[in-house]
mmCIF file of C-alpha atoms and ligand atoms in Angstrom:
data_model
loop_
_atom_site.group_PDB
_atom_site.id
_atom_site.type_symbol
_atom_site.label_atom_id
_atom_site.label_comp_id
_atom_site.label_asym_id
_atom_site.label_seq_id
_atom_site.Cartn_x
_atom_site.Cartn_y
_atom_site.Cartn_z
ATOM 1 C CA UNK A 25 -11.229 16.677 0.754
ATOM 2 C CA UNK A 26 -8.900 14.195 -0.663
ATOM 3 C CA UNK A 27 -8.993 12.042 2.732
ATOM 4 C CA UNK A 28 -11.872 11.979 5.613
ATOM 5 C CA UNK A 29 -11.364 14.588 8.266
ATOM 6 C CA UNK A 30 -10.856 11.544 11.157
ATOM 7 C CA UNK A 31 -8.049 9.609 8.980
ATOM 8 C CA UNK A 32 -5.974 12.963 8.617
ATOM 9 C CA UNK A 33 -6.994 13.819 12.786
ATOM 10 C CA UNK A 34 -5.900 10.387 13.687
ATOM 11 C CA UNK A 35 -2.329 10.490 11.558
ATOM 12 C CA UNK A 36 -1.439 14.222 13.212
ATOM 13 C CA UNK A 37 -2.668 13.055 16.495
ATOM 14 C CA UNK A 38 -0.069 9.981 16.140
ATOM 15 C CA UNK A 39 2.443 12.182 14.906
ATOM 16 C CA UNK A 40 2.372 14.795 17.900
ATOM 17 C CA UNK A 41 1.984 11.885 20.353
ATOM 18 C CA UNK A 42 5.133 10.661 19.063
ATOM 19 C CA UNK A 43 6.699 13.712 18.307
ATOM 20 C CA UNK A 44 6.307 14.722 22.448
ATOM 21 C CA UNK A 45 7.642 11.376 23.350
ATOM 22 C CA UNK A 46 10.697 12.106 20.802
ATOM 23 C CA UNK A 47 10.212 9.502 18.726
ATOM 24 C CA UNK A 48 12.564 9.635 15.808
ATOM 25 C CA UNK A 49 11.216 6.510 13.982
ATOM 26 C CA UNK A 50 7.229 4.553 14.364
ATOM 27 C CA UNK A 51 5.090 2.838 12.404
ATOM 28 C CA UNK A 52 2.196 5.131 10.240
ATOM 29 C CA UNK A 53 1.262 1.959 8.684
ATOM 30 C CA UNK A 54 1.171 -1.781 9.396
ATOM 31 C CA UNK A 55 0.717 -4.157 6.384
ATOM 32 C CA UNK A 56 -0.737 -7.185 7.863
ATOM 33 C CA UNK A 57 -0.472 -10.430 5.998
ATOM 34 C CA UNK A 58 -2.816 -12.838 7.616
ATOM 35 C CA UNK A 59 -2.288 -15.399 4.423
ATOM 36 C CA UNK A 60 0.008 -16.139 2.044
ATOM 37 C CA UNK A 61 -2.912 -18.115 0.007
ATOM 38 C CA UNK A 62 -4.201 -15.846 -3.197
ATOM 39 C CA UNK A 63 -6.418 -17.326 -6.059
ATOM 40 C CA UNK A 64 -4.169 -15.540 -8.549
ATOM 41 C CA UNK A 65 -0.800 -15.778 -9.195
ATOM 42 C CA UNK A 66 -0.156 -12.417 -10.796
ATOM 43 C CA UNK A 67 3.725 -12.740 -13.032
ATOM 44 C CA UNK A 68 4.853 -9.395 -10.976
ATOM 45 C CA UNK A 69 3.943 -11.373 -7.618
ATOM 46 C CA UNK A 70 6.543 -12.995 -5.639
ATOM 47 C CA UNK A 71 6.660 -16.351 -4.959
ATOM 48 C CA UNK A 72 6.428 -16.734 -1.405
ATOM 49 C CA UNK A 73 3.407 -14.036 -1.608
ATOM 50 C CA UNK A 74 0.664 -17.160 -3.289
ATOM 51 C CA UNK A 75 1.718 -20.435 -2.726
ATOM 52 C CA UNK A 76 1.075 -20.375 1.036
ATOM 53 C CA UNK A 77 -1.289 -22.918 2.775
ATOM 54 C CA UNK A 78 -4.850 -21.640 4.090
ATOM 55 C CA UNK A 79 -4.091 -23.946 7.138
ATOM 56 C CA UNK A 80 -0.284 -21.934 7.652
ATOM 57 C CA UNK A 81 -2.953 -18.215 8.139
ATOM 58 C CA UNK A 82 -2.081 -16.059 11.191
ATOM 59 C CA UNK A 83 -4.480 -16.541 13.910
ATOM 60 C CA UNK A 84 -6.880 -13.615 14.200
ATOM 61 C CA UNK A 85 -5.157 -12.574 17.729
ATOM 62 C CA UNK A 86 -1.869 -12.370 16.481
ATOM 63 C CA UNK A 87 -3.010 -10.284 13.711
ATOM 64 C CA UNK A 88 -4.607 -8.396 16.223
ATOM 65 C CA UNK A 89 -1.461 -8.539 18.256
ATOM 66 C CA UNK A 90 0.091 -6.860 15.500
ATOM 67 C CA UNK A 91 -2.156 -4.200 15.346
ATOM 68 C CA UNK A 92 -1.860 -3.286 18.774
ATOM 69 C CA UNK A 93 2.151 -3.547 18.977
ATOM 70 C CA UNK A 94 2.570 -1.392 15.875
ATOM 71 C CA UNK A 95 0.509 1.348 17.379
ATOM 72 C CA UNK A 96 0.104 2.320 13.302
ATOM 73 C CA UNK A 97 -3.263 4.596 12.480
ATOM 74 C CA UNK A 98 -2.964 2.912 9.539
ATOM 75 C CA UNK A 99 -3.450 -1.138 8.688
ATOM 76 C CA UNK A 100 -3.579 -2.070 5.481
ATOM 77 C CA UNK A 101 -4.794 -5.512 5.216
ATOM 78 C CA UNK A 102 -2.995 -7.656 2.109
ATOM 79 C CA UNK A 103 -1.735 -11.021 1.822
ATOM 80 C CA UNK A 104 -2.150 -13.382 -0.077
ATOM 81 C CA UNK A 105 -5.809 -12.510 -1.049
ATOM 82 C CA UNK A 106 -7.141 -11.132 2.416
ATOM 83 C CA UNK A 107 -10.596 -12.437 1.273
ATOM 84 C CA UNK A 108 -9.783 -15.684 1.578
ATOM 85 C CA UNK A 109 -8.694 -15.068 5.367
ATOM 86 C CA UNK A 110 -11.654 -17.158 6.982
ATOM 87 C CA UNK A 111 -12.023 -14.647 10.126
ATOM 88 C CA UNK A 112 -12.199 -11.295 8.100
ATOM 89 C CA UNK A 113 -15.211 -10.195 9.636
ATOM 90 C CA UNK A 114 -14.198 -10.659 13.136
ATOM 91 C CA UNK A 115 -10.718 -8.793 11.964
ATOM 92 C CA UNK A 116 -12.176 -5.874 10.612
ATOM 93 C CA UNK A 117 -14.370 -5.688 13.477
ATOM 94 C CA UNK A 118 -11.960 -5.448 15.716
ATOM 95 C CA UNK A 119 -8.959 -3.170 14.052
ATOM 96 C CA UNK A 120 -12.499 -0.848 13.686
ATOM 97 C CA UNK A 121 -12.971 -1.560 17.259
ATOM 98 C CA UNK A 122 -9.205 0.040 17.625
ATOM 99 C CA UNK A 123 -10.087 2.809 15.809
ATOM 100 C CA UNK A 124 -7.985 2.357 13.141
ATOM 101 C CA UNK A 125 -7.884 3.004 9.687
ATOM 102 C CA UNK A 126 -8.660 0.002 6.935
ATOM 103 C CA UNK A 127 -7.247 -0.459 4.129
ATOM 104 C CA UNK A 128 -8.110 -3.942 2.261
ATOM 105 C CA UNK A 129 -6.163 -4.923 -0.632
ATOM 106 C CA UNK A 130 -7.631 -7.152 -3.151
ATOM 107 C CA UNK A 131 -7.597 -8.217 -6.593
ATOM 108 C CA UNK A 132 -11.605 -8.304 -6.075
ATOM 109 C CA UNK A 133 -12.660 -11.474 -7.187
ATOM 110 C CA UNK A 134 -14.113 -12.786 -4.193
ATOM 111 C CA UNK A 135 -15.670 -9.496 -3.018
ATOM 112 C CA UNK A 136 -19.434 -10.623 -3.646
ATOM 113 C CA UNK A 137 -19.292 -13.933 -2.043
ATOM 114 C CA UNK A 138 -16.832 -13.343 1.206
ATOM 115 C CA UNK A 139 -17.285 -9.316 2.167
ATOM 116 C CA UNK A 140 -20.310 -7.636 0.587
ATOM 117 C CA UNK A 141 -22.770 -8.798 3.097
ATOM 118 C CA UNK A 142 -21.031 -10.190 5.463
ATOM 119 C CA UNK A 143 -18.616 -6.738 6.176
ATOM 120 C CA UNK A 144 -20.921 -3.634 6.877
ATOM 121 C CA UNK A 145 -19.890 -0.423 4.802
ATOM 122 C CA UNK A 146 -17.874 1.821 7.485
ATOM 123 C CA UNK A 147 -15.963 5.210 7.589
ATOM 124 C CA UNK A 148 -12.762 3.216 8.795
ATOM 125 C CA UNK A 149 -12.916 0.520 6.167
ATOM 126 C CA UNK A 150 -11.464 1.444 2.715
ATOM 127 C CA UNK A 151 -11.678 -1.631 -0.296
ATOM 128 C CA UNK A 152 -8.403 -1.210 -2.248
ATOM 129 C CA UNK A 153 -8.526 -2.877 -5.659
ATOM 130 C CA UNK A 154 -5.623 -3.559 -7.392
ATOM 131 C CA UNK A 155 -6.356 -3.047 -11.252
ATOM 132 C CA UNK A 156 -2.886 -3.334 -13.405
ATOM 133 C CA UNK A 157 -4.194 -1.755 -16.335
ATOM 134 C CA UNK A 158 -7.660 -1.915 -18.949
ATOM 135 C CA UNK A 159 -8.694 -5.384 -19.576
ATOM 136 C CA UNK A 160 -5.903 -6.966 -22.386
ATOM 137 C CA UNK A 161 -2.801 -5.789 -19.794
ATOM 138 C CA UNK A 162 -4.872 -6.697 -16.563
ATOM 139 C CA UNK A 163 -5.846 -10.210 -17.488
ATOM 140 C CA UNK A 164 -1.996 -10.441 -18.956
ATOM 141 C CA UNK A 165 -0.356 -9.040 -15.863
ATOM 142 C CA UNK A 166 -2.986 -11.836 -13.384
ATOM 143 C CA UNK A 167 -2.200 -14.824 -15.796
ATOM 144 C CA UNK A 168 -6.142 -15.279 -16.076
ATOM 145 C CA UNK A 169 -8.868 -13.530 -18.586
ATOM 146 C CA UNK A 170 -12.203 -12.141 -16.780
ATOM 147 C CA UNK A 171 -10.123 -10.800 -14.273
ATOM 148 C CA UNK A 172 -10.706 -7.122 -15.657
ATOM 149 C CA UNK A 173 -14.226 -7.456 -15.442
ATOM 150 C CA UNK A 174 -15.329 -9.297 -12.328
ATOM 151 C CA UNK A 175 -13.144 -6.528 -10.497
ATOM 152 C CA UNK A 176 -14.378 -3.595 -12.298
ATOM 153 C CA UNK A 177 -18.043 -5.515 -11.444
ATOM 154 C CA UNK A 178 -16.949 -5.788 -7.802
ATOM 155 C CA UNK A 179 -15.917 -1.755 -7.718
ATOM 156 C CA UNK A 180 -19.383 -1.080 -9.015
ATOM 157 C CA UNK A 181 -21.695 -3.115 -6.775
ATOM 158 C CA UNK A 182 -19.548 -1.944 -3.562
ATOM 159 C CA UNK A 183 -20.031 1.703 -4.882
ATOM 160 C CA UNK A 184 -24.014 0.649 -4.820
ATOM 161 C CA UNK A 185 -23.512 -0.539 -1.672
ATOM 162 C CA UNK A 186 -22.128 2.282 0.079
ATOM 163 C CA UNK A 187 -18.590 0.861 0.483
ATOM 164 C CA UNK A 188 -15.359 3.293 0.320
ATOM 165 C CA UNK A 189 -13.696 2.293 -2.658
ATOM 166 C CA UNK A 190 -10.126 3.127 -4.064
ATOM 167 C CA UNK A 191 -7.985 1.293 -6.878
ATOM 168 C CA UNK A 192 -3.776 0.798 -6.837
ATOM 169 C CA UNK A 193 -2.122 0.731 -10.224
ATOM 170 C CA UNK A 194 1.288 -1.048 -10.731
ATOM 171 C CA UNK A 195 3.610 0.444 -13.384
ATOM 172 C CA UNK A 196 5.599 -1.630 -14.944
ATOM 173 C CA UNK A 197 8.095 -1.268 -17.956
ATOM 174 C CA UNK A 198 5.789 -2.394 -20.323
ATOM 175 C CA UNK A 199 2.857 -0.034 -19.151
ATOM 176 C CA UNK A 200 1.291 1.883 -21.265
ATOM 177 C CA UNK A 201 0.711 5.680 -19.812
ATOM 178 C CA UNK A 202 -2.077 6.563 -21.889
ATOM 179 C CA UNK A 203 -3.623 3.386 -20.114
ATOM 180 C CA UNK A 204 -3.435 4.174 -17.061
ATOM 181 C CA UNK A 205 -4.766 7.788 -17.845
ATOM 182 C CA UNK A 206 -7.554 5.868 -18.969
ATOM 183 C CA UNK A 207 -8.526 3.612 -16.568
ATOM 184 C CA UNK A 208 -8.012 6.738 -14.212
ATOM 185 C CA UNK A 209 -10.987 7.906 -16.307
ATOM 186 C CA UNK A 210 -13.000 4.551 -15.915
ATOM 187 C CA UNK A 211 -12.171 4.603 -12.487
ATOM 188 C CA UNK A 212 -13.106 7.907 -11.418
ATOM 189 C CA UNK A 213 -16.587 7.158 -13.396
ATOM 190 C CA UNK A 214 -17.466 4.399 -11.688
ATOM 191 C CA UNK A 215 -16.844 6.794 -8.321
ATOM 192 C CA UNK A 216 -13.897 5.034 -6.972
ATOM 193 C CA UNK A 217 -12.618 7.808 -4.151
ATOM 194 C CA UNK A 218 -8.537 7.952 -4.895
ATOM 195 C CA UNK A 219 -6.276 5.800 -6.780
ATOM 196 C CA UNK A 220 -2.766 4.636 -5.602
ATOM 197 C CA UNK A 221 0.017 4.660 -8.794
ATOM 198 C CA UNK A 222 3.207 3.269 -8.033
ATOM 199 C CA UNK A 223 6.252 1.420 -9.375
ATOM 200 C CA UNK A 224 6.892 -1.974 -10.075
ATOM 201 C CA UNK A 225 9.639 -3.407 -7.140
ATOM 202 C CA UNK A 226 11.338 -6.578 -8.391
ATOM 203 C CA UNK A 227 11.203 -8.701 -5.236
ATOM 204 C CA UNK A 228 14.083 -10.800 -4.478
ATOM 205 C CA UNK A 229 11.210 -13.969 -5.660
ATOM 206 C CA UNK A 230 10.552 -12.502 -8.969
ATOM 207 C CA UNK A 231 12.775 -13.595 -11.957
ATOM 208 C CA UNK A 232 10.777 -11.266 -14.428
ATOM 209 C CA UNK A 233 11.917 -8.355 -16.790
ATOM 210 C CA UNK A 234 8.946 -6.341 -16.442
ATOM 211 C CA UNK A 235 10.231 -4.295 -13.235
ATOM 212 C CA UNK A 236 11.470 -0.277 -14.121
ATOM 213 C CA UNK A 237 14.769 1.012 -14.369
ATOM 214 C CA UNK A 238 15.183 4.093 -12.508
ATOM 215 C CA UNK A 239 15.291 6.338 -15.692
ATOM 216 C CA UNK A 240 12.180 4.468 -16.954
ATOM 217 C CA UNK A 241 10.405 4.981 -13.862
ATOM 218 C CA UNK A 242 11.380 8.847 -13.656
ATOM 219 C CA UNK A 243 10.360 9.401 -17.405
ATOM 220 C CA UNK A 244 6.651 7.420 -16.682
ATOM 221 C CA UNK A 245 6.091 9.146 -13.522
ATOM 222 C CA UNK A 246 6.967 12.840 -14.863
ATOM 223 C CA UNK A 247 3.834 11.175 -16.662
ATOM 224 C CA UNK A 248 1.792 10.644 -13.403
ATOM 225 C CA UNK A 249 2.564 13.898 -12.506
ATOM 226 C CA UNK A 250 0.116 15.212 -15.504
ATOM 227 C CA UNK A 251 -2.413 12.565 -14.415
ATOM 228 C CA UNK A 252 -2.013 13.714 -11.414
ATOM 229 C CA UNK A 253 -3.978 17.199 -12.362
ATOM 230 C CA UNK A 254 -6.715 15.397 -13.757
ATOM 231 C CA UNK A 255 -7.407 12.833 -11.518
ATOM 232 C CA UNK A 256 -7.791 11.889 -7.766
ATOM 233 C CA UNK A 257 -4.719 10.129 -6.986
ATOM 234 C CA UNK A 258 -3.374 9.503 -3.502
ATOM 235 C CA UNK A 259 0.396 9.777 -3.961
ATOM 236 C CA UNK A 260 1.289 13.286 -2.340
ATOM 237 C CA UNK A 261 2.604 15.438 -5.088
ATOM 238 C CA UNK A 262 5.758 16.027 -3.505
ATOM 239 C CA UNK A 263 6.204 11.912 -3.560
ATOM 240 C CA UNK A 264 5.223 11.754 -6.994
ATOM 241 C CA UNK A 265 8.094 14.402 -7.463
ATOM 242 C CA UNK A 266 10.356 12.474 -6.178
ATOM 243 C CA UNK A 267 9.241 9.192 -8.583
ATOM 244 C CA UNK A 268 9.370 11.420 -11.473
ATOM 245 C CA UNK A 269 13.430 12.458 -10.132
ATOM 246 C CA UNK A 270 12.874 15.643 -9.463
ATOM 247 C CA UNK A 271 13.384 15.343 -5.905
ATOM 248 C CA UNK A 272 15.395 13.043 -3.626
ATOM 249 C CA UNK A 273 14.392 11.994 -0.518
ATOM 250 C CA UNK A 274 15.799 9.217 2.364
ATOM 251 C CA UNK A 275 14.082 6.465 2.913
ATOM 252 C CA UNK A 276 11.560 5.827 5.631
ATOM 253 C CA UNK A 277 11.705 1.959 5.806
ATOM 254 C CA UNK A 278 9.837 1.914 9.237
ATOM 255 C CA UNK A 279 7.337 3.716 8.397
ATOM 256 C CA UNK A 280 5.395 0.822 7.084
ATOM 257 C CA UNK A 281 6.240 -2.665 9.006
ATOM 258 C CA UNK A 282 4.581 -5.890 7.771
ATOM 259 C CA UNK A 283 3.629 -9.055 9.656
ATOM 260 C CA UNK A 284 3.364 -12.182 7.429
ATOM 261 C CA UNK A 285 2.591 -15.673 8.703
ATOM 262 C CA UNK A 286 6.895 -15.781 8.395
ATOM 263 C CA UNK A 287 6.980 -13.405 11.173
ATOM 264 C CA UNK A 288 7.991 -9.991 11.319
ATOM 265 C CA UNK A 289 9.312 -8.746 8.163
ATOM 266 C CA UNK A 290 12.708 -6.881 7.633
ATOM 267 C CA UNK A 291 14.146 -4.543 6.569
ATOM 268 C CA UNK A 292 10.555 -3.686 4.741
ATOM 269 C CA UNK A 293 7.894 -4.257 2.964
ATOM 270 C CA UNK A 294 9.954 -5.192 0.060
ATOM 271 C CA UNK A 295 12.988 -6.912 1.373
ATOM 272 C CA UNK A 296 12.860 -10.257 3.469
ATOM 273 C CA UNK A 297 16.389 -10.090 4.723
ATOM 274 C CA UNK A 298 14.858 -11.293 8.319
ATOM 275 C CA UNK A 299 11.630 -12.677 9.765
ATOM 276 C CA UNK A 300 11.161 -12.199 13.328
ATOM 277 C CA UNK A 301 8.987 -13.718 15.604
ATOM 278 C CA UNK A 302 8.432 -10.795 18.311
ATOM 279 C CA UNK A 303 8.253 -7.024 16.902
ATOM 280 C CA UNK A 304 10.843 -6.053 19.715
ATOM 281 C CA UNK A 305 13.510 -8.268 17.783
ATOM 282 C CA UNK A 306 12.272 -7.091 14.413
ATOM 283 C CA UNK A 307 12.265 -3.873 15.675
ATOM 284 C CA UNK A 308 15.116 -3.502 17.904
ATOM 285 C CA UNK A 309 17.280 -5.658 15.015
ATOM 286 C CA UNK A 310 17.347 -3.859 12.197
ATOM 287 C CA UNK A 311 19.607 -0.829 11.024
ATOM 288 C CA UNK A 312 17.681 1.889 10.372
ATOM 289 C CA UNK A 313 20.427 4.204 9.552
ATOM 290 C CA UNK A 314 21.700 1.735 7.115
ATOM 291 C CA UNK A 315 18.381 0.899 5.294
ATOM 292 C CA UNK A 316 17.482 5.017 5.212
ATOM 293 C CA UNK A 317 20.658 5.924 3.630
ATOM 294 C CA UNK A 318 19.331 3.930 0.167
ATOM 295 C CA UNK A 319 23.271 2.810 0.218
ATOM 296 C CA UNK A 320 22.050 -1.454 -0.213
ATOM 297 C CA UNK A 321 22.187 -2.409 -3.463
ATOM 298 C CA UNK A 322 18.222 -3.548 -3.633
ATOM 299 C CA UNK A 323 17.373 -0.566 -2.737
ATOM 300 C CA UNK A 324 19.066 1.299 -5.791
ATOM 301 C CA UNK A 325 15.633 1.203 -8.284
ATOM 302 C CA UNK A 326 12.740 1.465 -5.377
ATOM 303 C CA UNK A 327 10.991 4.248 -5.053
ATOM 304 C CA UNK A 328 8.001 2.680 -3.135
ATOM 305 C CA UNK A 329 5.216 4.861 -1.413
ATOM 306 C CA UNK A 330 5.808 2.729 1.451
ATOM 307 C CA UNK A 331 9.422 3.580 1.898
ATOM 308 C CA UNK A 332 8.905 7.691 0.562
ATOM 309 C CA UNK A 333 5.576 8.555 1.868
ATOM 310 C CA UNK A 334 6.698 8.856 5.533
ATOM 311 C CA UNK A 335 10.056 10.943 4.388
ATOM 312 C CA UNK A 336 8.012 13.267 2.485
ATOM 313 C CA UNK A 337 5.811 14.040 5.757
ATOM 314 C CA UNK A 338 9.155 13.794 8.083
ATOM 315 C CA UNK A 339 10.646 16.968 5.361
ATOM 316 C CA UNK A 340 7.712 19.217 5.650
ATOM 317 C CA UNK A 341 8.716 21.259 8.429
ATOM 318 C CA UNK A 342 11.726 22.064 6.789
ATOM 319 C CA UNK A 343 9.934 23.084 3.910
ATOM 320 C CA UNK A 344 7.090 25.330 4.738
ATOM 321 C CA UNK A 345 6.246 26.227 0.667
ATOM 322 C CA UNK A 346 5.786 22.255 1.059
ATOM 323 C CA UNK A 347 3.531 22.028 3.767
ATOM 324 C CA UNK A 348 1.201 24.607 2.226
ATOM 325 C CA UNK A 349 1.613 22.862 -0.743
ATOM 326 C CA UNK A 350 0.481 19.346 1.397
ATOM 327 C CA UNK A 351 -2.615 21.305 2.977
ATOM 328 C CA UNK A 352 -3.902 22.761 -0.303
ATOM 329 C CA UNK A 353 -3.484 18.926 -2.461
ATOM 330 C CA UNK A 354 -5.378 17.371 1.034
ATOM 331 C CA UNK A 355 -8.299 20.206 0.691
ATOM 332 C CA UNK A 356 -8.503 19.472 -2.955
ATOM 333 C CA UNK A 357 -11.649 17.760 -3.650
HETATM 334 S S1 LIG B 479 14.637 2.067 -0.557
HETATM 335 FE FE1 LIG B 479 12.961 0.589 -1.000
HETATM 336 S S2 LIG B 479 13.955 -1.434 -0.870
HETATM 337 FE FE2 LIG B 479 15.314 0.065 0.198
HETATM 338 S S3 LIG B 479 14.686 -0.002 2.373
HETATM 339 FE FE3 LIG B 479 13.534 1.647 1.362
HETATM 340 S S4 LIG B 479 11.578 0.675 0.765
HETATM 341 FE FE4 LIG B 479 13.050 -0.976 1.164
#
């Protein structure tokens, strides 16, 4: 199976609950920032994202505030460098505690001194780490050489260890495909369990040229799709459709709210157009309708997982060809 049995029970069970209380719109996944302090500072990274203070961190019970507000299955832990965060192991405890879903991204430097050890290997914790490419474009892309190889180091000892371990590729104009087929290959060696492909976003921050076009993207993720049938990836097919342009789809900005030491963050992951200090205002304040419709200018090249994912599971039941087509990727080993 291409996910564990309780991470797909948990996301239907959240979906019926909602579905009987006719929720329209709810969170599948919160991105929790507990730090805007990274020991990299990556050239497609935005600003705001690396140069925070260690002392301006989210106390661990408003992250865990967060968690519980959101009600999402789903927390993917990020940042900033999340293994910096001083009180990870009490925060993982406890979102495990919740019985929710882990996902830790990191750029894996820091793995063998601040989680391997210290952070037990669990069904409900998955180590995401972010590898931009083979070593030349990695190190390039993270503005510092040995970066390639400590992380690829860090994948292998937390295979040894027993850890659930995936990898998230950033495509960006200059990207090679035939690179990222191969560190698919590398990756899928070392026994990484899925790996996350998506397109580069230029942030409002980020005054950089490397960021896709929307015929660029479509053309290197028509690509994806033939990785795709090789290798484990984690994008739904029907979302990598969509990437590639050969689908359209609305956008499902809610489905993935993020809490940053800044406060709540809206309209999404991507855009800062607000910060709010209580998820009711975040919530409660922002135009859904308006942010869906894909009409705002910024929105005009994304084609983010974390804006798509949720509309391609909102369209299955319009689609049943789809939904068979959703069970059959899911059993796929
Ligand atoms: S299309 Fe992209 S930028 Fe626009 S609201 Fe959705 S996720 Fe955000």
């Amino acid at each position: 199976m291409r996910f564990p049995v309780h991470m797909l029970t948990d996301n239907v069970q959240h979906q019926v609950k909602n579905a009987i209380r006719g929720n329209k719109r709810y969170p599948f996944v919160l991105m929790l920032e507990p730090l805007y302090t990274c020991n990299l500072a990556c050239i497609g990274c935005a600003i705001e994202r690396h140069t925070g203070k260690l002392k301006d961190r989210l106390p661990l019970e408003k992250c865990l505030e967060a968690v519980d507000i959101s009600q999402a299955p789903t927390v993917s832990i990020c940042g900033g460098e999340p293994t910096i965060y001083p009180e990870l192991p009490q925060l993982v405890d406890e979102i495990i505690k919740r019985r929710r879903q882990i996902i830790l991204c990191t750029n894996g430097l820091l793995l063998d001194e601040n989680l391997y050890g210290k952070i037990a290997p669990h069904k409900r914790l998955t180590i995401n780490v972010h590898l931009d490419g083979m070593k030349e474009t990695h190190d390039y892309v993270c503005a510092r050489e040995g970066v390639f190889d400590k992380a690829i180091a860090m994948i292998r000892e937390g295979v040894k260890l027993g850890h659930h371990i995936m990898a998230n590729t950033t495509i960006f104009k200059e990207t090679s495909m035939d690179e990222v087929e191969e560190l698919c290959r590398v990756l899928t060696d070392l026994g990484v369990e899925g790996m996350l492909v998506s397109p580069g976003y230029q942030y409002e921050s980020v005054d950089s040229d490397i960021f896709l076009s929307r015929s660029e993207m479509q053309q290197k993720f028509r690509r994806v799709l033939d990785i795709s049938k090789k290798y484990k990836l984690t994008s739904t097919p029907m979302f990598l459709e969509f990437a590639a342009g050969l689908r359209e789809y609305n956008c499902s900005p809610w489905s993935t709210v993020t809490y940053t030491p800044n406060g709540w963050k809206g309209p999404c992951y991507l855009i800062g157009k607000t910060w709010s200090p209580t998820f009711e205002e975040f919530w409660n304040g922002t135009d859904w309708a308006y942010w869906e419709s894909r009409q705002d200018p910024l929105c005009r090249n994304c084609a983010m997982h974390s804006g798509f994912e949720a509309s391609v599971v909102r369209e299955l039941p319009k689609h049943p060809g789809d939904m068979v087509r959703m069970i059959a990727w899911n059993l796929a080993a």
